[in-house]
Tab-separated table of C-alpha atoms in Angstrom:
chain	number	residue	atom	x	y	z
O	1	TRP	CA	-0.235	-0.090	0.024
O	2	ASP	CA	1.097	3.443	-0.991
O	3	ASP	CA	0.587	5.809	1.692
O	4	LYS	CA	1.604	9.003	-0.366
O	5	ALA	CA	-0.570	7.940	-3.674
O	6	ASP	CA	-3.464	6.134	-1.247
O	7	ARG	CA	-3.393	3.451	-3.606
O	8	MET	CA	-2.093	-0.209	-3.661
O	9	GLU	CA	0.297	-1.155	-6.207
O	10	THR	CA	-0.309	-4.358	-8.573
O	11	TRP	CA	0.835	-5.567	-11.570
O	12	TYR	CA	-2.293	-4.434	-13.034
O	13	ASN	CA	-2.159	-0.335	-12.780
O	14	ARG	CA	1.448	-0.202	-13.916
O	15	ASP	CA	1.682	2.149	-17.052
O	16	GLU	CA	2.975	0.847	-20.486
O	17	SER	CA	5.648	3.112	-20.545
O	18	ASP	CA	6.941	1.465	-17.080
O	19	THR	CA	9.637	-0.957	-18.013
O	20	LEU	CA	9.889	-1.598	-13.820
O	21	ASN	CA	7.660	-4.889	-13.896
O	22	GLN	CA	7.258	-8.469	-12.568
O	23	PHE	CA	10.312	-9.358	-14.830
O	24	THR	CA	12.831	-6.739	-13.616
O	25	TRP	CA	12.004	-6.630	-10.002
O	26	PRO	CA	14.279	-8.829	-7.796
O	27	PHE	CA	12.268	-12.671	-7.392
O	28	GLY	CA	10.200	-12.761	-4.296
O	29	PHE	CA	10.767	-8.732	-3.512
O	30	CYS	CA	8.086	-7.022	-1.458
O	31	PRO	CA	9.201	-4.014	0.277
O	32	TYR	CA	7.234	-4.225	3.831
O	33	ALA	CA	9.516	-1.468	5.136
O	34	THR	CA	9.783	2.260	3.331
O	35	PRO	CA	12.380	4.484	5.295
O	36	ASP	CA	13.884	7.505	4.041
O	37	ILE	CA	17.413	6.135	4.723
O	38	ASN	CA	19.928	9.372	2.920
O	39	GLY	CA	17.371	11.896	4.186
O	40	ASP	CA	16.662	12.855	0.840
O	41	GLY	CA	12.918	13.086	1.512
O	42	LYS	CA	11.950	9.932	-1.284
O	43	ARG	CA	10.942	6.863	0.302
O	44	ASP	CA	13.801	3.874	0.115
O	45	PHE	CA	12.482	-0.002	-0.022
O	46	PHE	CA	13.544	-2.439	2.220
O	47	ASN	CA	12.484	-6.246	2.472
O	48	GLY	CA	14.626	-7.668	5.375
O	49	THR	CA	17.441	-8.440	3.742
O	50	LYS	CA	17.988	-5.980	0.466
O	51	LEU	CA	17.554	-2.128	0.314
O	52	TYR	CA	16.616	-0.004	-2.958
O	53	LEU	CA	17.198	3.675	-2.825
O	54	GLY	CA	13.426	5.220	-3.676
O	55	THR	CA	13.721	7.269	-7.626
O	56	GLU	CA	11.795	10.396	-8.308
O	57	ARG	CA	8.793	8.022	-9.618
O	58	ASP	CA	8.595	7.038	-6.000
O	59	GLU	CA	10.260	3.536	-7.713
O	60	PRO	CA	13.213	1.118	-6.417
O	61	ASP	CA	15.836	1.952	-8.148
O	62	THR	CA	16.930	-1.804	-8.862
O	63	ASN	CA	20.521	-0.692	-10.467
O	64	THR	CA	21.842	-0.347	-6.634
O	65	VAL	CA	21.326	-2.780	-4.254
O	66	TYR	CA	22.558	-2.413	-0.602
O	67	GLN	CA	22.743	-5.839	1.383
O	68	ILE	CA	21.634	-5.801	5.230
O	69	LYS	CA	21.857	-8.462	7.277
O	70	GLY	CA	18.213	-7.630	8.527
O	71	ASN	CA	16.515	-10.760	10.078
O	72	ASN	CA	13.857	-11.023	12.168
O	73	TYR	CA	12.908	-6.883	10.994
O	74	ILE	CA	11.440	-4.660	13.912
O	75	GLY	CA	11.308	-0.986	12.834
O	76	TYR	CA	12.766	1.974	11.531
O	77	ALA	CA	13.051	5.484	12.758
O	78	LYS	CA	15.325	8.434	13.313
O	79	LEU	CA	17.546	7.076	16.157
O	80	ASN	CA	20.454	9.488	16.607
O	81	ASN	CA	19.595	12.991	15.819
O	82	ASP	CA	19.703	13.284	12.311
O	83	ASN	CA	17.414	13.679	9.195
O	84	CYS	CA	17.960	10.106	8.047
O	85	ASP	CA	15.919	6.938	8.908
O	86	ASP	CA	17.850	4.020	11.174
O	87	ILE	CA	16.846	0.489	10.773
O	88	TYR	CA	16.779	-1.822	13.569
O	89	TYR	CA	15.977	-5.572	14.073
O	90	TYR	CA	16.265	-8.186	16.421
O	91	GLY	CA	19.722	-10.070	17.302
O	92	ASN	CA	20.689	-13.637	15.697
O	93	THR	CA	18.610	-16.793	17.208
O	94	GLU	CA	21.855	-19.013	17.225
O	95	VAL	CA	23.116	-20.286	20.260
O	96	SER	CA	26.706	-18.990	19.566
O	97	GLU	CA	25.486	-15.600	19.367
O	98	LYS	CA	25.004	-12.865	22.009
O	99	SER	CA	23.519	-9.868	20.417
O	100	MET	CA	19.849	-8.774	21.577
O	101	ALA	CA	19.699	-6.031	18.349
O	102	HIS	CA	21.295	-4.583	15.070
O	103	PHE	CA	21.200	-1.209	14.058
O	104	VAL	CA	21.850	0.240	10.581
O	105	PHE	CA	22.483	4.073	10.469
O	106	GLY	CA	21.554	5.861	7.328
O	107	ASN	CA	23.415	8.996	6.108
O	108	THR	CA	23.320	11.734	3.664
O	109	THR	CA	26.754	10.050	1.600
O	110	LEU	CA	25.599	6.494	1.213
O	111	LYS	CA	29.394	5.967	1.292
O	112	LYS	CA	28.770	3.254	3.687
O	113	PHE	CA	25.873	2.237	6.074
O	114	GLN	CA	27.397	2.034	9.321
O	115	THR	CA	26.269	-0.574	12.066
O	116	SER	CA	26.126	-1.263	15.310
O	117	THR	CA	25.192	-4.159	17.456
O	118	VAL	CA	24.272	-4.426	21.146
O	119	ILE	CA	25.639	-7.124	23.251
O	120	SER	CA	23.883	-9.096	25.999
O	121	PRO	CA	25.496	-8.867	29.112
O	122	HIS	CA	24.016	-12.141	30.623
O	123	ALA	CA	24.424	-14.495	27.181
O	124	ILE	CA	26.813	-17.271	27.460
O	125	ALA	CA	26.811	-20.691	25.113
O	126	THR	CA	29.249	-23.127	25.878
O	127	SER	CA	29.212	-27.002	24.787
O	128	ASP	CA	26.577	-27.942	27.376
O	129	MET	CA	25.020	-24.847	28.401
O	130	ALA	CA	23.535	-21.586	26.861
O	131	ILE	CA	21.812	-18.555	28.301
O	132	LEU	CA	20.487	-16.811	25.500
O	133	GLU	CA	19.061	-13.256	25.687
O	134	TRP	CA	16.540	-12.431	22.820
O	135	PRO	CA	14.562	-8.884	22.240
O	136	LYS	CA	10.819	-9.067	22.479
O	137	ALA	CA	10.316	-5.045	21.819
O	138	ILE	CA	12.250	-1.894	21.200
O	139	TYR	CA	10.312	1.017	21.542
O	140	LYS	CA	10.112	4.681	22.704
O	141	ASN	CA	8.577	5.292	26.172
O	142	LYS	CA	6.319	8.231	26.970
O	143	GLN	CA	9.570	10.774	27.842
O	144	GLY	CA	10.392	9.957	24.379
O	145	LYS	CA	13.398	7.502	25.636
O	146	TRP	CA	14.263	4.342	23.769
O	147	ARG	CA	13.728	1.204	25.722
O	148	LEU	CA	14.500	-2.444	24.711
O	149	LEU	CA	12.417	-5.330	26.303
O	150	THR	CA	14.313	-8.590	26.235
O	151	HIS	CA	13.331	-12.297	27.471
O	152	CYS	CA	16.567	-14.642	29.041
O	153	LYS	CA	16.264	-17.591	29.171
O	154	GLY	CA	18.531	-20.432	29.722
O	155	TRP	CA	19.231	-24.183	29.248
O	156	ILE	CA	21.531	-27.092	29.603
O	157	GLN	CA	22.102	-30.234	27.591
O	158	GLY	CA	21.309	-33.506	29.339
O	159	THR	CA	21.987	-36.898	28.501
O	160	TYR	CA	18.339	-37.382	27.126
O	161	THR	CA	17.447	-34.205	25.782
O	162	THR	CA	17.604	-30.644	26.280
O	163	ILE	CA	15.956	-29.275	29.564
O	164	TRP	CA	14.982	-25.690	29.699
O	165	GLN	CA	16.375	-23.880	33.104
O	166	PRO	CA	13.141	-21.992	34.975
O	167	LYS	CA	15.751	-20.269	37.276
O	168	LYS	CA	17.539	-18.357	34.802
O	169	THR	CA	14.495	-17.216	32.799
O	170	MET	CA	13.158	-13.429	33.102
O	171	LEU	CA	12.306	-10.375	31.706
O	172	ARG	CA	14.739	-7.470	31.524
O	173	LEU	CA	13.984	-3.939	30.362
O	174	TYR	CA	17.035	-1.578	28.806
O	175	SER	CA	17.580	2.027	27.944
O	176	LEU	CA	19.199	2.256	24.480
O	177	GLU	CA	21.425	5.610	24.272
O	178	PHE	CA	22.088	6.622	20.484
O	179	ASN	CA	25.648	8.790	20.658
O	180	LYS	CA	26.288	9.917	16.842
O	181	ILE	CA	29.886	10.586	17.384
O	182	THR	CA	30.742	10.993	13.471
O	183	GLU	CA	28.880	10.754	9.918
O	184	ASP	CA	29.805	6.930	10.250
O	185	SER	CA	30.154	6.711	13.679
O	186	THR	CA	27.189	5.763	16.138
O	187	ALA	CA	27.666	4.199	20.069
O	188	VAL	CA	24.593	2.323	21.090
O	189	ILE	CA	24.585	1.769	25.198
O	190	ALA	CA	22.179	-0.584	26.352
O	191	THR	CA	21.792	-0.293	30.315
O	192	GLN	CA	19.691	-2.393	32.176
O	193	ILE	CA	16.973	-0.449	34.748
O	194	ASP	CA	14.391	-3.338	35.603
O	195	GLU	CA	13.708	-7.184	35.473
O	196	TYR	CA	11.178	-9.562	36.367
O	197	LYS	CA	11.491	-13.192	37.790
O	198	ASP	CA	7.841	-14.962	39.049
O	199	PRO	CA	9.005	-16.994	41.991
O	200	LYS	CA	7.060	-19.940	40.724
O	201	TRP	CA	9.177	-20.173	37.654
O	202	SER	CA	12.129	-21.846	40.212
O	203	GLU	CA	10.001	-24.133	42.087
O	204	ILE	CA	10.062	-26.887	39.047
O	205	GLU	CA	13.901	-28.171	38.277
O	206	ASP	CA	14.792	-31.439	36.554
O	207	ALA	CA	18.165	-33.410	36.609
O	208	ILE	CA	20.112	-33.325	34.007
O	209	GLN	CA	20.021	-37.320	33.651
O	210	THR	CA	16.330	-37.835	34.052
O	211	LYS	CA	14.846	-39.839	31.395
O	212	THR	CA	11.455	-38.010	31.595
O	213	PRO	CA	12.435	-34.378	31.828
O	214	LEU	CA	9.969	-31.352	32.282
O	215	ASN	CA	10.771	-29.346	28.720
O	216	TRP	CA	8.692	-26.189	29.169
O	217	LEU	CA	9.392	-22.363	28.995
O	218	PRO	CA	8.083	-20.190	31.610
O	219	VAL	CA	8.037	-17.144	29.222
O	220	ASN	CA	6.616	-18.120	25.625
O	221	ASP	CA	7.906	-16.424	22.396
O	222	ALA	CA	4.618	-15.003	21.502
O	223	GLY	CA	4.000	-11.006	22.717
O	224	LEU	CA	2.692	-8.030	21.193
O	225	LEU	CA	3.249	-4.622	21.960
O	226	TYR	CA	0.949	-1.848	22.527
O	227	ASN	CA	2.318	1.998	22.463
O	228	SER	CA	-0.083	4.060	21.175
O	229	GLU	CA	0.487	8.161	21.555
O	230	HIS	CA	-3.283	8.376	21.693
O	231	SER	CA	-3.049	6.040	25.200
O	232	PRO	CA	-1.359	6.823	28.467
O	233	LYS	CA	0.142	3.938	29.180
O	234	ILE	CA	2.686	1.486	27.341
O	235	PHE	CA	1.378	-2.337	27.297
O	236	TYR	CA	2.892	-5.605	26.437
O	237	TYR	CA	1.204	-8.770	26.325
O	238	ALA	CA	2.869	-11.902	27.126
O	239	SER	CA	2.206	-15.642	27.080
O	240	PHE	CA	3.484	-17.217	30.501
O	241	ASN	CA	3.651	-20.787	31.803
O	242	THR	CA	3.806	-22.009	35.368
O	243	VAL	CA	3.854	-25.360	36.956
O	244	PRO	CA	0.566	-26.077	39.467
O	245	ASP	CA	1.410	-29.542	40.214
O	246	LYS	CA	4.360	-30.866	40.909
O	247	ASP	CA	3.528	-34.494	40.709
O	248	THR	CA	1.675	-34.701	37.366
O	249	LYS	CA	4.348	-31.839	36.058
O	250	LYS	CA	1.800	-30.361	33.502
O	251	PHE	CA	2.081	-26.869	33.049
O	252	ASN	CA	-1.016	-24.288	32.838
O	253	SER	CA	-0.297	-21.231	29.795
O	254	TYR	CA	-1.910	-18.251	30.142
O	255	SER	CA	-1.916	-14.905	28.626
O	256	VAL	CA	-1.141	-11.321	30.742
O	257	MET	CA	-1.075	-8.300	30.523
O	258	ILE	CA	2.253	-6.223	31.272
O	259	ASP	CA	2.143	-2.264	32.119
O	260	LEU	CA	5.680	-0.917	31.132
O	261	THR	CA	4.522	2.588	31.490
O	262	GLU	CA	6.946	3.613	34.208
O	263	ASP	CA	9.752	1.780	33.368
O	264	LYS	CA	8.996	-1.021	35.308
O	265	ILE	CA	7.845	-4.485	34.107
O	266	SER	CA	4.870	-4.496	36.096
O	267	VAL	CA	2.892	-7.894	35.235
O	268	THR	CA	-0.537	-7.392	36.162
O	269	ASN	CA	-3.361	-9.761	37.232
O	270	THR	CA	-5.129	-9.472	33.904
O	271	LYS	CA	-5.905	-12.510	31.865
O	272	ILE	CA	-6.009	-11.398	28.158
O	273	ASP	CA	-7.276	-13.560	25.485
O	274	PRO	CA	-4.320	-15.173	23.714
O	275	LEU	CA	-5.925	-13.988	20.272
O	276	VAL	CA	-4.403	-10.293	20.908
O	277	LEU	CA	-0.732	-12.269	21.017
O	278	ILE	CA	-0.264	-13.104	17.237
O	279	GLY	CA	-2.070	-9.734	16.481
O	280	GLU	CA	-0.853	-6.520	14.660
O	281	VAL	CA	-1.469	-3.157	15.902
O	282	LEU	CA	-2.560	-1.002	12.709
O	283	LYS	CA	-1.703	2.458	12.072
O	284	HIS	CA	-4.810	3.909	12.694
O	285	SER	CA	-8.269	3.706	14.694
O	286	ILE	CA	-10.971	2.053	12.256
O	287	ASP	CA	-13.703	2.005	15.243
O	288	GLY	CA	-14.652	5.731	15.435
O	289	ASP	CA	-11.975	6.912	18.274
O	290	ASN	CA	-8.836	7.928	17.910
O	291	ARG	CA	-6.818	4.888	19.499
O	292	GLU	CA	-4.839	2.527	16.902
O	293	ASP	CA	-6.402	-0.878	16.533
O	294	ILE	CA	-5.553	-4.316	16.328
O	295	ILE	CA	-6.179	-6.839	13.418
O	296	ARG	CA	-5.969	-10.436	13.692
O	297	GLN	CA	-7.364	-13.448	12.413
O	298	ASP	CA	-8.992	-16.641	14.064
O	299	GLY	CA	-9.076	-19.973	13.444
O	300	ASP	CA	-12.740	-19.875	12.363
O	301	TRP	CA	-11.506	-18.062	8.677
O	302	LYS	CA	-13.039	-14.751	10.318
O	303	THR	CA	-11.038	-11.404	10.908
O	304	LEU	CA	-11.350	-9.629	14.169
O	305	PHE	CA	-10.689	-6.286	15.009
O	306	ILE	CA	-9.530	-5.344	18.361
O	307	SER	CA	-9.534	-2.185	20.280
O	308	ILE	CA	-7.520	-1.318	23.361
O	309	ASP	CA	-9.612	0.417	26.270
O	310	ASP	CA	-7.977	2.957	28.522
O	311	ASN	CA	-7.029	-0.158	31.327
O	312	GLY	CA	-5.200	-2.129	28.806
O	313	ILE	CA	-8.001	-4.639	28.077
O	314	PRO	CA	-8.416	-5.770	24.506
O	315	ILE	CA	-12.185	-5.941	23.155
O	316	VAL	CA	-13.026	-7.383	20.172
O	317	LYS	CA	-15.239	-4.695	18.395
O	318	SER	CA	-16.001	-6.176	14.881
O	319	THR	CA	-15.250	-8.845	12.535
O	320	PHE	CA	-15.026	-9.591	8.916
O	321	ASP	CA	-15.857	-13.037	7.682
O	322	THR	CA	-13.114	-13.746	5.356
O	323	GLU	CA	-14.948	-16.571	3.319
O	324	SER	CA	-17.285	-14.115	2.431
O	325	ILE	CA	-14.716	-13.561	-0.734
O	326	LEU	CA	-12.419	-16.038	-0.475
O	327	SER	CA	-12.653	-19.725	1.064
O	328	ARG	CA	-10.177	-20.624	3.608
O	329	GLY	CA	-8.510	-17.588	2.784
O	330	ARG	CA	-5.117	-16.832	5.498
O	331	LEU	CA	-4.801	-12.924	5.993
O	332	THR	CA	-1.047	-11.968	5.094
O	333	ASN	CA	-1.121	-8.028	5.114
O	334	ALA	CA	-3.111	-5.633	6.387
O	335	TYR	CA	-2.980	-2.051	6.743
O	336	SER	CA	-5.276	0.722	7.796
O	337	ILE	CA	-5.427	3.383	4.977
O	338	ASN	CA	-6.747	6.755	4.709
O	339	ASP	CA	-10.729	7.171	4.720
O	340	ILE	CA	-11.650	6.333	1.320
O	341	ASN	CA	-15.783	6.424	1.703
O	342	ASN	CA	-15.778	9.718	3.366
O	343	ASP	CA	-17.491	8.266	6.565
O	344	GLY	CA	-14.516	9.638	9.198
O	345	ILE	CA	-12.979	6.764	9.836
O	346	HIS	CA	-9.848	4.651	8.793
O	347	ASP	CA	-10.576	1.842	6.477
O	348	ILE	CA	-8.341	-1.380	6.384
O	349	ALA	CA	-6.685	-2.849	2.985
O	350	CYS	CA	-6.146	-6.466	3.414
O	351	LEU	CA	-4.559	-9.640	1.402
O	352	PHE	CA	-5.696	-13.027	1.626
O	353	SER	CA	-4.216	-16.102	0.512
O	354	ASN	CA	-5.115	-19.478	-0.548
O	355	ASN	CA	-2.488	-21.737	-2.041
O	356	SER	CA	-4.969	-23.661	-3.785
O	357	ILE	CA	-7.422	-20.555	-5.066
O	358	GLY	CA	-4.736	-17.733	-5.042
O	359	ASN	CA	-4.671	-14.474	-3.525
O	360	THR	CA	-7.686	-11.619	-2.894
O	361	PHE	CA	-7.413	-8.072	-2.028
O	362	ALA	CA	-9.992	-6.168	-0.493
O	363	ILE	CA	-10.675	-2.867	1.303
O	364	VAL	CA	-12.644	-3.538	4.671
O	365	LYS	CA	-14.596	-0.259	5.616
O	366	GLY	CA	-13.587	1.028	8.917
O	367	LYS	CA	-17.234	1.354	11.630
O	368	ASN	CA	-18.136	3.617	13.861
O	369	THR	CA	-18.684	0.888	16.803
O	370	LEU	CA	-18.739	3.902	19.110
O	371	SER	CA	-21.888	5.404	18.070
O	372	ASN	CA	-23.637	1.667	18.788
O	373	THR	CA	-22.012	1.284	21.874
O	374	LYS	CA	-24.711	-0.346	24.474
O	375	GLU	CA	-24.507	0.203	28.500
O	376	PHE	CA	-21.282	-1.081	29.804
O	377	VAL	CA	-21.704	-4.331	31.538
O	378	ALA	CA	-18.603	-6.521	32.657
O	379	VAL	CA	-20.595	-9.558	33.639
O	380	SER	CA	-24.184	-11.014	32.750
O	381	ILE	CA	-25.834	-14.468	33.051
O	382	SER	CA	-28.215	-14.902	30.414
O	383	GLU	CA	-31.441	-17.524	30.647
O	384	PRO	CA	-30.573	-20.924	31.461
O	385	TYR	CA	-31.817	-23.546	29.594
O	386	PRO	CA	-33.188	-26.136	28.725
O	387	LEU	CA	-36.278	-25.521	31.257
O	388	PRO	CA	-37.372	-28.369	32.417
O	389	SER	CA	-33.602	-28.886	32.988
O	390	ASN	CA	-33.208	-32.592	32.567
O	391	ASN	CA	-30.738	-33.254	34.767
O	392	THR	CA	-28.616	-30.871	33.221
O	393	LEU	CA	-28.557	-27.157	32.970
O	394	ALA	CA	-26.456	-25.186	30.454
O	395	VAL	CA	-26.031	-21.122	31.604
O	396	PRO	CA	-25.231	-18.805	29.156
O	397	VAL	CA	-22.237	-16.177	30.684
O	398	SER	CA	-21.241	-13.292	29.024
O	399	ILE	CA	-17.766	-11.552	30.224
O	400	LYS	CA	-15.906	-8.302	29.551
O	401	PHE	CA	-12.747	-8.717	31.039
O	402	PRO	CA	-10.604	-12.212	31.156
O	403	ASP	CA	-10.196	-13.231	34.595
O	404	ILE	CA	-10.697	-16.094	37.559
O	405	TYR	CA	-14.663	-16.498	37.928
O	406	ILE	CA	-17.266	-18.162	40.172
O	407	LEU	CA	-20.531	-19.683	39.874
O	408	THR	CA	-22.443	-20.281	42.572
O	409	LEU	CA	-25.935	-21.599	43.196
O	410	TYR	CA	-28.092	-20.076	46.191
O	411	SER	CA	-31.205	-21.470	47.689
O	412	HIS	CA	-34.368	-18.636	48.428
O	413	ASP	CA	-33.028	-17.829	51.588
O	414	GLY	CA	-29.683	-17.202	50.699
O	415	LYS	CA	-27.338	-20.498	51.763
O	416	LEU	CA	-24.787	-21.706	49.539
O	417	ILE	CA	-25.918	-24.903	47.562
O	418	ARG	CA	-23.280	-25.027	45.540
O	419	THR	CA	-20.165	-23.781	43.580
O	420	ILE	CA	-20.813	-24.883	40.409
O	421	PHE	CA	-17.870	-23.441	38.402
O	422	GLU	CA	-14.448	-21.909	39.554
O	423	GLY	CA	-11.808	-20.846	36.705
O	424	GLU	CA	-10.899	-18.737	34.279
O	425	ILE	CA	-13.262	-17.111	31.586
O	426	LEU	CA	-11.867	-15.436	28.557
O	427	THR	CA	-13.814	-12.211	26.902
O	428	GLY	CA	-16.891	-13.052	24.988
O	429	ASN	CA	-20.053	-15.781	25.327
O	430	SER	CA	-19.358	-19.001	27.293
O	431	THR	CA	-21.716	-21.669	28.546
O	432	ILE	CA	-21.098	-23.356	32.006
O	433	GLU	CA	-23.126	-26.541	32.300
O	434	PHE	CA	-23.959	-28.455	35.988
O	435	ASN	CA	-25.971	-31.218	36.963
O	436	THR	CA	-29.071	-30.836	38.985
O	437	SER	CA	-30.259	-34.133	39.483
O	438	ASP	CA	-29.749	-33.973	43.124
O	439	ILE	CA	-31.015	-30.486	43.659
O	440	VAL	CA	-34.653	-30.403	44.543
O	441	SER	CA	-37.168	-28.188	42.528
O	442	GLY	CA	-37.363	-24.914	43.674
O	443	THR	CA	-36.781	-21.099	43.183
O	444	TYR	CA	-32.289	-20.501	43.196
O	445	THR	CA	-30.266	-17.773	42.614
O	446	LEU	CA	-26.798	-17.810	40.616
O	447	ARG	CA	-24.203	-15.593	41.033
O	448	LEU	CA	-21.400	-14.838	38.847
O	449	SER	CA	-18.237	-13.101	40.158
O	450	ASN	CA	-14.431	-12.527	40.208
O	451	GLY	CA	-14.641	-10.428	43.325
O	452	LYS	CA	-15.050	-6.821	41.516
O	453	ASN	CA	-17.968	-7.522	39.392
O	454	THR	CA	-20.675	-9.551	40.394
O	455	THR	CA	-24.297	-10.579	38.829
O	456	ASP	CA	-27.296	-12.486	40.265
O	457	ARG	CA	-29.834	-14.398	38.268
O	458	LEU	CA	-33.122	-16.204	39.375
O	459	ILE	CA	-33.725	-19.437	38.095
O	460	ILE	CA	-36.638	-22.166	38.371
O	461	ILE	CA	-35.541	-25.581	38.590
O	462	ASN	CA	-38.195	-27.990	38.227
O	463	HIS	CA	-37.533	-31.493	37.305
């Protein structure tokens, strides 16, 4: 998508006089980053490994190619106080590589793009043990200072398999300083300012020689940073694991919200829908407010549009049925674009792919969901069914915030009859079933609560 011309570039709308076609473009070239690396006001084209300078026609100059070792690309910005964009990306994921992040600094002369690498002060690698520190996010805090969030993990090569070491797992937060020395020299200094380690991660530790080791990671690789200029806070959504049962050694996975606003890794008690973790933050709001939204596709081939509220809670605002335009189409690219139908809401350019059928490009119109927002209800219970119950009753519940909830049943005089359910419920609609065969016919009260929000519903059980 070309933001300047507000159009989608395809092979079908090229001019006849344009010699830059599918044969002269590099094979597999798809520029997903357009920094101005030399500060000439024209966007350049970067595909993760190769950089092409932009021409006056806003096209890549294929005669000059700059090779950049940009694996695991993150983004670009003006880092060292000049007029040229700089590229930053993740460090290598090889065991022997101790780098956390790499930087390529632009300059006006184009003689050489100077690079710099930040080395982890904690990473080690030997023949039988390794501690790796991988970057999770590079961002600016609310004071305009650059920060780096990392995941440090360790493992030992045991007799039978690799054994991950929970005691060595933690999240770390660094400040980044970019000091430009000359046109071809910039020093990058990383200083650790905080770290987080859950005590539960160290409760389980396997012996190296065991034949059945517990192979688990306290921090999964999934994660998403949400740092909007229109939001007062910075949130990171991560996936954690804990081992609640030391005997069975089974582990629970859950997604949690982390607040990074105060330059602290503040892990909250708020559980969030794991769908958010593999989403992508759009450049604009598409639901009627001024806060950037998130897009992702679920397993039912529906494209979800997710908003973040003031408390950092992801809320699904609308959906788009992918199969309405392409059977089992996978969402491969999505961009929020300028308003094309003059309703004041940004729209979304989406590319869906199907290996058998091909690709489909669609523009999904943004929708003002704010004007249709109903009165806020954090938790609710709908009419249970069937009635009479036939010994099994299904209770539909609707949850605004994912959390640990308890569903209880009380008699008409307030006596607790039974705790029906206790556990995590995610955002959206769910159904809880319970057996009523040993409950006498009569009037009862269902109560659903997470300790902060509570709702009751009067029901009649009649066998």
